[in-house]
PDB file of C-alpha atoms in Angstrom:
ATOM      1  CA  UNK A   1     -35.349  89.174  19.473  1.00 80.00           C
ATOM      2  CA  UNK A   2     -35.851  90.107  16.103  1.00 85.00           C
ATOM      3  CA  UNK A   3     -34.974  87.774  13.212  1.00 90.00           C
ATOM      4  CA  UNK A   4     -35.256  89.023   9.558  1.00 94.00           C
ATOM      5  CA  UNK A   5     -35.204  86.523   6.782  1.00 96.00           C
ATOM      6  CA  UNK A   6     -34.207  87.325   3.444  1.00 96.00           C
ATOM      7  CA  UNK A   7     -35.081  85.692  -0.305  1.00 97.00           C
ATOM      8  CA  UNK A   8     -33.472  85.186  -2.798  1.00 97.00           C
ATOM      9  CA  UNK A   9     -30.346  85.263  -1.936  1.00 95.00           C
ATOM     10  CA  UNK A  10     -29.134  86.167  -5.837  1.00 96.00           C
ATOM     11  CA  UNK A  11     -31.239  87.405  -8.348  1.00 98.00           C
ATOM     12  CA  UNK A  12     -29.934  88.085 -12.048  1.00 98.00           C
ATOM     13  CA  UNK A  13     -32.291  89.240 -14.704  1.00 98.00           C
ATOM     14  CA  UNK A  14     -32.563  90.676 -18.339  1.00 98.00           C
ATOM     15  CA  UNK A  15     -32.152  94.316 -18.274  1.00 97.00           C
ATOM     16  CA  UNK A  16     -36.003  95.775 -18.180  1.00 97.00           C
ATOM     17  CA  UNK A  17     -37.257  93.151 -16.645  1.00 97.00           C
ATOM     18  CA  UNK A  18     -38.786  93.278 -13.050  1.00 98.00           C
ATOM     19  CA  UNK A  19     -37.140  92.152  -9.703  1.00 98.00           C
ATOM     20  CA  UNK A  20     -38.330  90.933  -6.607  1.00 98.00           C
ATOM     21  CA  UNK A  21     -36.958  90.729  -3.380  1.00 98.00           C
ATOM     22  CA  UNK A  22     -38.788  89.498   0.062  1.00 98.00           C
ATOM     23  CA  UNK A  23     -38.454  89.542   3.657  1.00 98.00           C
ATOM     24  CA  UNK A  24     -40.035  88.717   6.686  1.00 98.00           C
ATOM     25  CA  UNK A  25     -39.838  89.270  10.287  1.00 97.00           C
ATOM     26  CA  UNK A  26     -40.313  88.167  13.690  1.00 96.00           C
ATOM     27  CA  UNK A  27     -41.674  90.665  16.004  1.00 94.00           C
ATOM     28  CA  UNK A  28     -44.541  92.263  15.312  1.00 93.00           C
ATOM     29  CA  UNK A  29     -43.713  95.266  17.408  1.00 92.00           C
ATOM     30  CA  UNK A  30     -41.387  95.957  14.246  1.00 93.00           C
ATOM     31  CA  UNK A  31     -42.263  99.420  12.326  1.00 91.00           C
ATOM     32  CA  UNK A  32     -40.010 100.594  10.490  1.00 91.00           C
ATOM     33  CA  UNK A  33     -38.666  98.829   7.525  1.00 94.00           C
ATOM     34  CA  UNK A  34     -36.073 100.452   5.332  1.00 94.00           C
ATOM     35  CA  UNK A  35     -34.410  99.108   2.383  1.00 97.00           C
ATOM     36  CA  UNK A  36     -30.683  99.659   1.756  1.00 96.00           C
ATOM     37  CA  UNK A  37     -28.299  98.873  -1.812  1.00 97.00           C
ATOM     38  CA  UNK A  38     -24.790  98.463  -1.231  1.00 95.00           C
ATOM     39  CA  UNK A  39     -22.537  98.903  -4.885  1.00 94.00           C
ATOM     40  CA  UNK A  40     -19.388  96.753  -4.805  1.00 89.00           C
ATOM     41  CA  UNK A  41     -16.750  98.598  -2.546  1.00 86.00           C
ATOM     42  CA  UNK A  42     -19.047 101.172  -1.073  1.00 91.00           C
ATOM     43  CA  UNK A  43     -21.207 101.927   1.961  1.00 93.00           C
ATOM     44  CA  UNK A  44     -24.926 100.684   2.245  1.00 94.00           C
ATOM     45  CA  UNK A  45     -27.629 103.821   1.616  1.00 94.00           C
ATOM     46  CA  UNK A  46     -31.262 104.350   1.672  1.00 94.00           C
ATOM     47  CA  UNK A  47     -33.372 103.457  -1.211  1.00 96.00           C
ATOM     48  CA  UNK A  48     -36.693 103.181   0.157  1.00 96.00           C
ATOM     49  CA  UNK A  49     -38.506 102.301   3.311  1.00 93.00           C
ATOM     50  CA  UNK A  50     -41.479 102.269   4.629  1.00 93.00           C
ATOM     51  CA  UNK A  51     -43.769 102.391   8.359  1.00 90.00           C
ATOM     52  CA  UNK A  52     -45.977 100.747   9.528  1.00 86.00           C
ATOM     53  CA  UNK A  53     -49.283 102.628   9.067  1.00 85.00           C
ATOM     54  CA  UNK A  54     -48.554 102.154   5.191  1.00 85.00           C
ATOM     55  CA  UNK A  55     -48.972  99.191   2.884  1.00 91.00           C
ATOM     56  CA  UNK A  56     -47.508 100.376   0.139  1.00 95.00           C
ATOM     57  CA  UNK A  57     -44.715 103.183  -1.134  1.00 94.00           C
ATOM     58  CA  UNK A  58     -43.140 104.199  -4.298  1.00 96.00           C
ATOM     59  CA  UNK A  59     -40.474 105.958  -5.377  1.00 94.00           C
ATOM     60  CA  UNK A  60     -40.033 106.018  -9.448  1.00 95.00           C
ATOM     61  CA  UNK A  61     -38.866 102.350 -10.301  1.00 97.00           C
ATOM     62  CA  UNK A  62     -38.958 101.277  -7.118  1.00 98.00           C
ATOM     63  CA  UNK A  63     -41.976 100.210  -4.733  1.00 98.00           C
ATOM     64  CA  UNK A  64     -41.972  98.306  -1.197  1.00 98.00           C
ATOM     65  CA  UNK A  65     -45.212  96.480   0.098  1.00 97.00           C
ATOM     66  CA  UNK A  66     -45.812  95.751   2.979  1.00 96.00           C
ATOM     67  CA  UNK A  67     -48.095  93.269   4.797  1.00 95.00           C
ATOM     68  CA  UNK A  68     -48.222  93.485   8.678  1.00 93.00           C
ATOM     69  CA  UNK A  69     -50.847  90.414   9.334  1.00 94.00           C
ATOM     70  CA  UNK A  70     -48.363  88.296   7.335  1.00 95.00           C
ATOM     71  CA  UNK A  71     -44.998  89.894   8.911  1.00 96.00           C
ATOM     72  CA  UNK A  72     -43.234  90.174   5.620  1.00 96.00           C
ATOM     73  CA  UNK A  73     -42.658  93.117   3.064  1.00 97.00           C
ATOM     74  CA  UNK A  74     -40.957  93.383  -0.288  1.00 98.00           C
ATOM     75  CA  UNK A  75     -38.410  95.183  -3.156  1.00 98.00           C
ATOM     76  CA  UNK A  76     -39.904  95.840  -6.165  1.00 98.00           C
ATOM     77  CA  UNK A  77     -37.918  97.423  -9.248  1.00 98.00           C
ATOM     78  CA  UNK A  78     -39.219  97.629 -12.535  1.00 97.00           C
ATOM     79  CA  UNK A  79     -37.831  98.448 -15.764  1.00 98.00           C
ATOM     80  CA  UNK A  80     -34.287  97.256 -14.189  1.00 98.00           C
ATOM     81  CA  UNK A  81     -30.672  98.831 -15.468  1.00 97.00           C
ATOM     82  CA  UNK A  82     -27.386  97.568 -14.966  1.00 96.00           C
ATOM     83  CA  UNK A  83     -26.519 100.082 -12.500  1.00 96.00           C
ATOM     84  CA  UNK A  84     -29.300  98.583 -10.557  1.00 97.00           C
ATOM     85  CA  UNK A  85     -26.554  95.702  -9.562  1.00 97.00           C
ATOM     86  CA  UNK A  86     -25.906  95.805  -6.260  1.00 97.00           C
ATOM     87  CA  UNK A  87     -26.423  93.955  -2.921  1.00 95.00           C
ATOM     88  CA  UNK A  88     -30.007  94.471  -1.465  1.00 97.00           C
ATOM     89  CA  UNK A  89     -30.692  94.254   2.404  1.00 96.00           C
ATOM     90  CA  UNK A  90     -33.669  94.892   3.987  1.00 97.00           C
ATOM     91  CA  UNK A  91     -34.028  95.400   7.983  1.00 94.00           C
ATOM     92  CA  UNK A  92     -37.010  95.890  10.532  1.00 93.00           C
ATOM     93  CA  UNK A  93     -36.906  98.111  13.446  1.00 88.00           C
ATOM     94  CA  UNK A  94     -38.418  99.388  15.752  1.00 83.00           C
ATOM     95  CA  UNK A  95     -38.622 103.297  16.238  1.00 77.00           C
ATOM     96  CA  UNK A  96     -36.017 103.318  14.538  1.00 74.00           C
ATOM     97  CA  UNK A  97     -33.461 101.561  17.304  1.00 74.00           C
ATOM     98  CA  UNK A  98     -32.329  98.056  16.644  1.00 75.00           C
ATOM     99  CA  UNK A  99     -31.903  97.624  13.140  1.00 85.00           C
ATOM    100  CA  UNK A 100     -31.752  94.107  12.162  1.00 88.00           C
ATOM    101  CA  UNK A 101     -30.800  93.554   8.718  1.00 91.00           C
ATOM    102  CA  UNK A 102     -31.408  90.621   6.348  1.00 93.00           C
ATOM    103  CA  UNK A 103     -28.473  88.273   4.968  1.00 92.00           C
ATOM    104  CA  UNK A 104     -28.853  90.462   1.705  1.00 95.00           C
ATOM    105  CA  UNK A 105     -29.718  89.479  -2.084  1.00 96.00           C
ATOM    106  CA  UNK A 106     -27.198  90.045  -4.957  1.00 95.00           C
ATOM    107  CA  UNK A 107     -28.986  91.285  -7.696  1.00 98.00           C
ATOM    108  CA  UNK A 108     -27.630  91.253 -11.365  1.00 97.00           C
ATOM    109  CA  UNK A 109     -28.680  92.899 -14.014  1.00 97.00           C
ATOM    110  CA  UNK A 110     -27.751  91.475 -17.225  1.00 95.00           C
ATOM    111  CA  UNK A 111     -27.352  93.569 -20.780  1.00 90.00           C
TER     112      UNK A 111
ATOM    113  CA  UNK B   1     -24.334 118.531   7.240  1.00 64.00           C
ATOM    114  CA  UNK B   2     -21.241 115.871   7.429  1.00 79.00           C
ATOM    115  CA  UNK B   3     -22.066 112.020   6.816  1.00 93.00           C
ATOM    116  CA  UNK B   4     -20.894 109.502   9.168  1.00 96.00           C
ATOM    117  CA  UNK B   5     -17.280 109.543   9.505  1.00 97.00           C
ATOM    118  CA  UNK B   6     -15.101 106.506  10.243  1.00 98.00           C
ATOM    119  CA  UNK B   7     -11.242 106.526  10.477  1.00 97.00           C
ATOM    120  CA  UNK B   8      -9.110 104.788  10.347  1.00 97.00           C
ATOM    121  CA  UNK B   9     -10.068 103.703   6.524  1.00 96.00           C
ATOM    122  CA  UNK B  10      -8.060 100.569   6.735  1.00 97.00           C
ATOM    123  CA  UNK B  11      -5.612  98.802   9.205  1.00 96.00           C
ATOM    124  CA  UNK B  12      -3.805  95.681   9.592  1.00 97.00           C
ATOM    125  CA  UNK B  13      -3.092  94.131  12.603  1.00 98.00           C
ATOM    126  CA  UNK B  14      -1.550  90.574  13.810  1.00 98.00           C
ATOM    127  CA  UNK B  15      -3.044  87.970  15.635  1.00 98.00           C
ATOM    128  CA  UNK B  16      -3.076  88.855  19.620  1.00 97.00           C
ATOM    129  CA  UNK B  17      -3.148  92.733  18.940  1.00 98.00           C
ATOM    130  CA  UNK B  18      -6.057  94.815  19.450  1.00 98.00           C
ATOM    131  CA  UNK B  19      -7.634  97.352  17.596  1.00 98.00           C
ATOM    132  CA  UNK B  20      -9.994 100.618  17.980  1.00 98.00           C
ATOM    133  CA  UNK B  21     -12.292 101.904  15.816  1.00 98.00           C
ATOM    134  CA  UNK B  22     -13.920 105.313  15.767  1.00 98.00           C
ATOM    135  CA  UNK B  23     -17.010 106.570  14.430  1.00 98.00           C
ATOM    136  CA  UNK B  24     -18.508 110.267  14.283  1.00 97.00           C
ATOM    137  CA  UNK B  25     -22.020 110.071  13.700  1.00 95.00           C
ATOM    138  CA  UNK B  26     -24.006 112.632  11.776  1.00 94.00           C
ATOM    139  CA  UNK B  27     -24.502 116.022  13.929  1.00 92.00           C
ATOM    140  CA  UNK B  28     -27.399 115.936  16.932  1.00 89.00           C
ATOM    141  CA  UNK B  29     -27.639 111.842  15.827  1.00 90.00           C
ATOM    142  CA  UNK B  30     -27.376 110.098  19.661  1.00 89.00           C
ATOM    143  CA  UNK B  31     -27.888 106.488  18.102  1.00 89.00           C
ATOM    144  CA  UNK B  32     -24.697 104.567  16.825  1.00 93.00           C
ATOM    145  CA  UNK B  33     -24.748 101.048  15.552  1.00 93.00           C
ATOM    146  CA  UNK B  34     -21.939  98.835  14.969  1.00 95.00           C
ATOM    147  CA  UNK B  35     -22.059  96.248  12.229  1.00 95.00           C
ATOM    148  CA  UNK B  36     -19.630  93.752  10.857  1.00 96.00           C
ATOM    149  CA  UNK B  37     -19.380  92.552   7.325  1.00 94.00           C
ATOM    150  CA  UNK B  38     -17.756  89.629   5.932  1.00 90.00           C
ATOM    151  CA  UNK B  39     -18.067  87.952   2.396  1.00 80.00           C
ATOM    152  CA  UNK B  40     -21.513  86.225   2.643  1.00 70.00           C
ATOM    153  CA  UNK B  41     -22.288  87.127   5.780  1.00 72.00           C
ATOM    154  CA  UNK B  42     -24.560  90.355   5.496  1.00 81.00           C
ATOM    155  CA  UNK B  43     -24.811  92.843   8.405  1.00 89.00           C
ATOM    156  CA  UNK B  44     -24.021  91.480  11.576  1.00 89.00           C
ATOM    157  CA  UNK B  45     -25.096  93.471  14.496  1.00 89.00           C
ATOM    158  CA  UNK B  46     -22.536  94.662  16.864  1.00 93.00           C
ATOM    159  CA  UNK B  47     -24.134  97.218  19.588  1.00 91.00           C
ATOM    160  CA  UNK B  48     -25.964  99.752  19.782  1.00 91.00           C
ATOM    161  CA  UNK B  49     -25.206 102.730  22.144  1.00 93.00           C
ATOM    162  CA  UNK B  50     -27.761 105.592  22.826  1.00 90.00           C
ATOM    163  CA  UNK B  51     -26.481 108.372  25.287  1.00 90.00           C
ATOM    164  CA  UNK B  52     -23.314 106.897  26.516  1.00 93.00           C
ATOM    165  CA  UNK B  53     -25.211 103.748  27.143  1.00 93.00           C
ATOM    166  CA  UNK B  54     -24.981 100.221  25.331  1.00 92.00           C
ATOM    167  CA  UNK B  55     -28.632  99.893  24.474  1.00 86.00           C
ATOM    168  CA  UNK B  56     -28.932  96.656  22.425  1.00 84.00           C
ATOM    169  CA  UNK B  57     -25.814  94.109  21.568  1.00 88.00           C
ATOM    170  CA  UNK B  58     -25.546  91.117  19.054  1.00 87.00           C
ATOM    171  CA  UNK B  59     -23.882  87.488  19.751  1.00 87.00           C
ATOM    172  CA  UNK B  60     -20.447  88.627  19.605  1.00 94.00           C
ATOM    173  CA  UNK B  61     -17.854  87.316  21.757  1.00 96.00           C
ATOM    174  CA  UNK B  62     -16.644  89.421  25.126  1.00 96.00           C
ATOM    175  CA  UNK B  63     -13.620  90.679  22.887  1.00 97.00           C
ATOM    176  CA  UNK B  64     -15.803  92.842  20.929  1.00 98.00           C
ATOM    177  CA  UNK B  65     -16.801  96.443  23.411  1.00 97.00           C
ATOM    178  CA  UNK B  66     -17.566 100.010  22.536  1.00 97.00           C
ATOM    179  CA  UNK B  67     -18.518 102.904  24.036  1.00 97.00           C
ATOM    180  CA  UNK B  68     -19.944 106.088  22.775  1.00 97.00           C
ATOM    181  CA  UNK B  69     -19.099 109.631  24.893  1.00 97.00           C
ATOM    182  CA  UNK B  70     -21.288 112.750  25.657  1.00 95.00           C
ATOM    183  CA  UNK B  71     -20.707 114.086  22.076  1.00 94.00           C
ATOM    184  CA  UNK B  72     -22.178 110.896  20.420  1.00 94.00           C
ATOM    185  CA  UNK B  73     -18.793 109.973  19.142  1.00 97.00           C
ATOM    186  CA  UNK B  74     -18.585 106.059  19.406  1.00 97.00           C
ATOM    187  CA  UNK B  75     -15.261 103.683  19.573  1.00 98.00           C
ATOM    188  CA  UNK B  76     -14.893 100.183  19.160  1.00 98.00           C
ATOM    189  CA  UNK B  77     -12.296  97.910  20.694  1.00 98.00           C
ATOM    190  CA  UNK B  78     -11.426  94.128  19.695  1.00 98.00           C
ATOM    191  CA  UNK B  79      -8.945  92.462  21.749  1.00 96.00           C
ATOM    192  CA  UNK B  80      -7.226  89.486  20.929  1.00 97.00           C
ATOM    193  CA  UNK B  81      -7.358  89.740  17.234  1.00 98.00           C
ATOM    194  CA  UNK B  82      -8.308  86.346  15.336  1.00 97.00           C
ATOM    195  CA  UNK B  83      -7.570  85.649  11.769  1.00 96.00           C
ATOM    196  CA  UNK B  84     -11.745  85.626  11.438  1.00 95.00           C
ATOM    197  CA  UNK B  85     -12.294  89.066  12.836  1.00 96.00           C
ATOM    198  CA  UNK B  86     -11.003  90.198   9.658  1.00 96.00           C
ATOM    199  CA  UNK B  87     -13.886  91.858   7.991  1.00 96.00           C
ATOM    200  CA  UNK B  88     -15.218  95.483   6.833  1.00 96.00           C
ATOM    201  CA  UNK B  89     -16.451  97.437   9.972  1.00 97.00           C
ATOM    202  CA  UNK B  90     -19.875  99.975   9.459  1.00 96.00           C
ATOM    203  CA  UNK B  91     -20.989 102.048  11.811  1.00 96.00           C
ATOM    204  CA  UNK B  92     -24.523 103.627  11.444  1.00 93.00           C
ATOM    205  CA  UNK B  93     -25.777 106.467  13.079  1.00 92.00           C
ATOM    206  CA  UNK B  94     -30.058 107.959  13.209  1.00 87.00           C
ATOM    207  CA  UNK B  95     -31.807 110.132  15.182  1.00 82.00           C
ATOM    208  CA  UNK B  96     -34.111 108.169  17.898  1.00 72.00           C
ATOM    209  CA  UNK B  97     -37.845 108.140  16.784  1.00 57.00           C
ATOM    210  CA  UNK B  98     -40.164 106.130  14.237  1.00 51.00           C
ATOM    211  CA  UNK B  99     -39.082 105.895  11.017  1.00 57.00           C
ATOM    212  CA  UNK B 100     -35.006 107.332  11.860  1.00 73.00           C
ATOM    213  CA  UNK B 101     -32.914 106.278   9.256  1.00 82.00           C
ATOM    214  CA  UNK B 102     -29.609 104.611   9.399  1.00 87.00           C
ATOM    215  CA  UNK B 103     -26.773 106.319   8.034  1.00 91.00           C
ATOM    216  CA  UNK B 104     -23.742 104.225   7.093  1.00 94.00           C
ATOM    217  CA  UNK B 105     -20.023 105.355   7.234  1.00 96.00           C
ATOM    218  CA  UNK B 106     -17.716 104.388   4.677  1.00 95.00           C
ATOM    219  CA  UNK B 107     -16.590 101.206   6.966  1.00 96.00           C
ATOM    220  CA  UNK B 108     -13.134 100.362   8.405  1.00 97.00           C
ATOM    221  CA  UNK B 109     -11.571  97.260   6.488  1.00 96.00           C
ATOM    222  CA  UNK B 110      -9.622  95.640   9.127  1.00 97.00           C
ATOM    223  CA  UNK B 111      -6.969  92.832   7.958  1.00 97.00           C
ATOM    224  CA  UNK B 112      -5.257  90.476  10.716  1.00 97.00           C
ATOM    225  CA  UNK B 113      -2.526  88.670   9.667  1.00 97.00           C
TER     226      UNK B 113
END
C-alpha cells in the first residue's frame, strides 16, 4: 500500500522568511496530492493540492511542486506570518479514494 | 451546502464500554474516511466506506468497525474501550473522482477513563 513520508517534522522560522515542507510517496499510481493545515484545536482544511498532470501550483504565498519521476512533492510558503502556525500534513491518493496522510510538520512562526 | 457533521462533540467512556460515532458527510459525497488522531501521531487511517461498502481499511485492531448506510451517513463502533483508544476522531468525506477533496468534520474527542 501506500506509504507517505513526511520532513521535517517541526519547522520554526523568523516571520517573512520562507518554509519548506517535503514528502514522498510510494506508489506511483498516486495522483492526487493535497495539502491540509490543522490550527491548534480545530479540524484539518485544504490549502493547496495538486494532480498529477501538473508540476507546479500556486496559490498567493503558497506553492506545491511536484516531481512524479522522483515520487515526492513539496509546501512552499513565502513571506511567512504568525498565523501561518499550524500543523502541516500532506497525503497522496489516488482518484481521490485512499487518502494517506503524512505524520505532519509543526510549523512555527516566530515574531 | 452543510460541512461534515460529527456528533457527538465529545464523550467519555470507561475501560470495557463501547462507543459509536456518527458522521454526516457533505450532501451527494458517497466517500467517508475515518481517521484517528493522537498527540504525535498524525492521521491514522481507519476505513474507508464507498456505497455501503468498506472499501479500504488501516491496521487497526478487530474492535474498531463502521458502516456507512444508503444515505452516505457513516458510524463507527469501538468495543472494548482501552485507555489508548483515547484520541480525537475525524471523519472525512469527497466525492469519488481525480482530484476529490477531503472534507474534515470537526472530530469527536473521545476520553476513556
Amino acid at each position: 500500500g501506500e506509504n507517505v513520508e513526511q520532513h521535517p517534522s517541526t519547522l520554526s522560522v523568523q516571520e517573512g522568511d520562507s518554509a519548506v515542507i517535503k514528502c514522498t510517496y510510494s506508489d506511483s499510481a498516486s495522483n492526487y496530492f493535497p495539502w491540509y493545515k490543522q490550527e491548534l484545536g480545530k479540524r484539518p482544511q485544504l490549502i493547496i493540492d495538486i494532480r498529477s498532470n501538473v508540476g507546479e501550483k500556486k496559490d498567493q504565498r503558497i506553492a506545491v511542486t511536484l516531481n512524479k519521476t522522483a515520487k515526492h512533492f513539496s509546501l512552499h510558503i513565502t513571506e511567512t506570518q504568525p498565523e501561518d502556525s499550524a500543523v502541516y500534513f500532506c497525503a497522496a491518493s489516488i482518484d481521490g479514494q485512499n487518502f494517506v496522510f503524512g505524520p505532519g510538520t509543526r510549523l512555527s512562526v516566530l515574531p | 451546502k452543510a460541512g461534515v457533521t460529527q456528533t457527538p462533540r465529545y464523550l467519555i467512556k470507561t475501560r470495557g464500554q463501547q462507543v459509536t460515532l456518527s458522521c454526516s458527510p457533505i450532501s451527494g459525497h458517497r466517500s467517508v474516511s475515518w481517521y484517528q488522531q493522537t498527540p504525535g501521531q498524525g492521521l491514522q487511517f481507519l476505513f474507508e466506506y464507498f456505497s455501503e461498502t468498506q472499501r479500504n481499511k488501516g491496521n487497526f485492531p478487530g474492535r474498531f468497525s463502521g458502516r456507512q448506510f444508503s444515505n452516505s451517513r457513516s458510524e463507527m463502533n469501538v468495543s472494548t474501550l482501552e485507555l489508548g483508544d483515547s484520541a480525537l476522531y475525524l471523519c472525512a468525506s469527497s466525492l469519488v473522482g481525480q482530484g476529490a477533496e477531503a472534507f474534515f468534520g470537526q472530530g469527536t474527542r473521545l476520553t476513556v477513563v
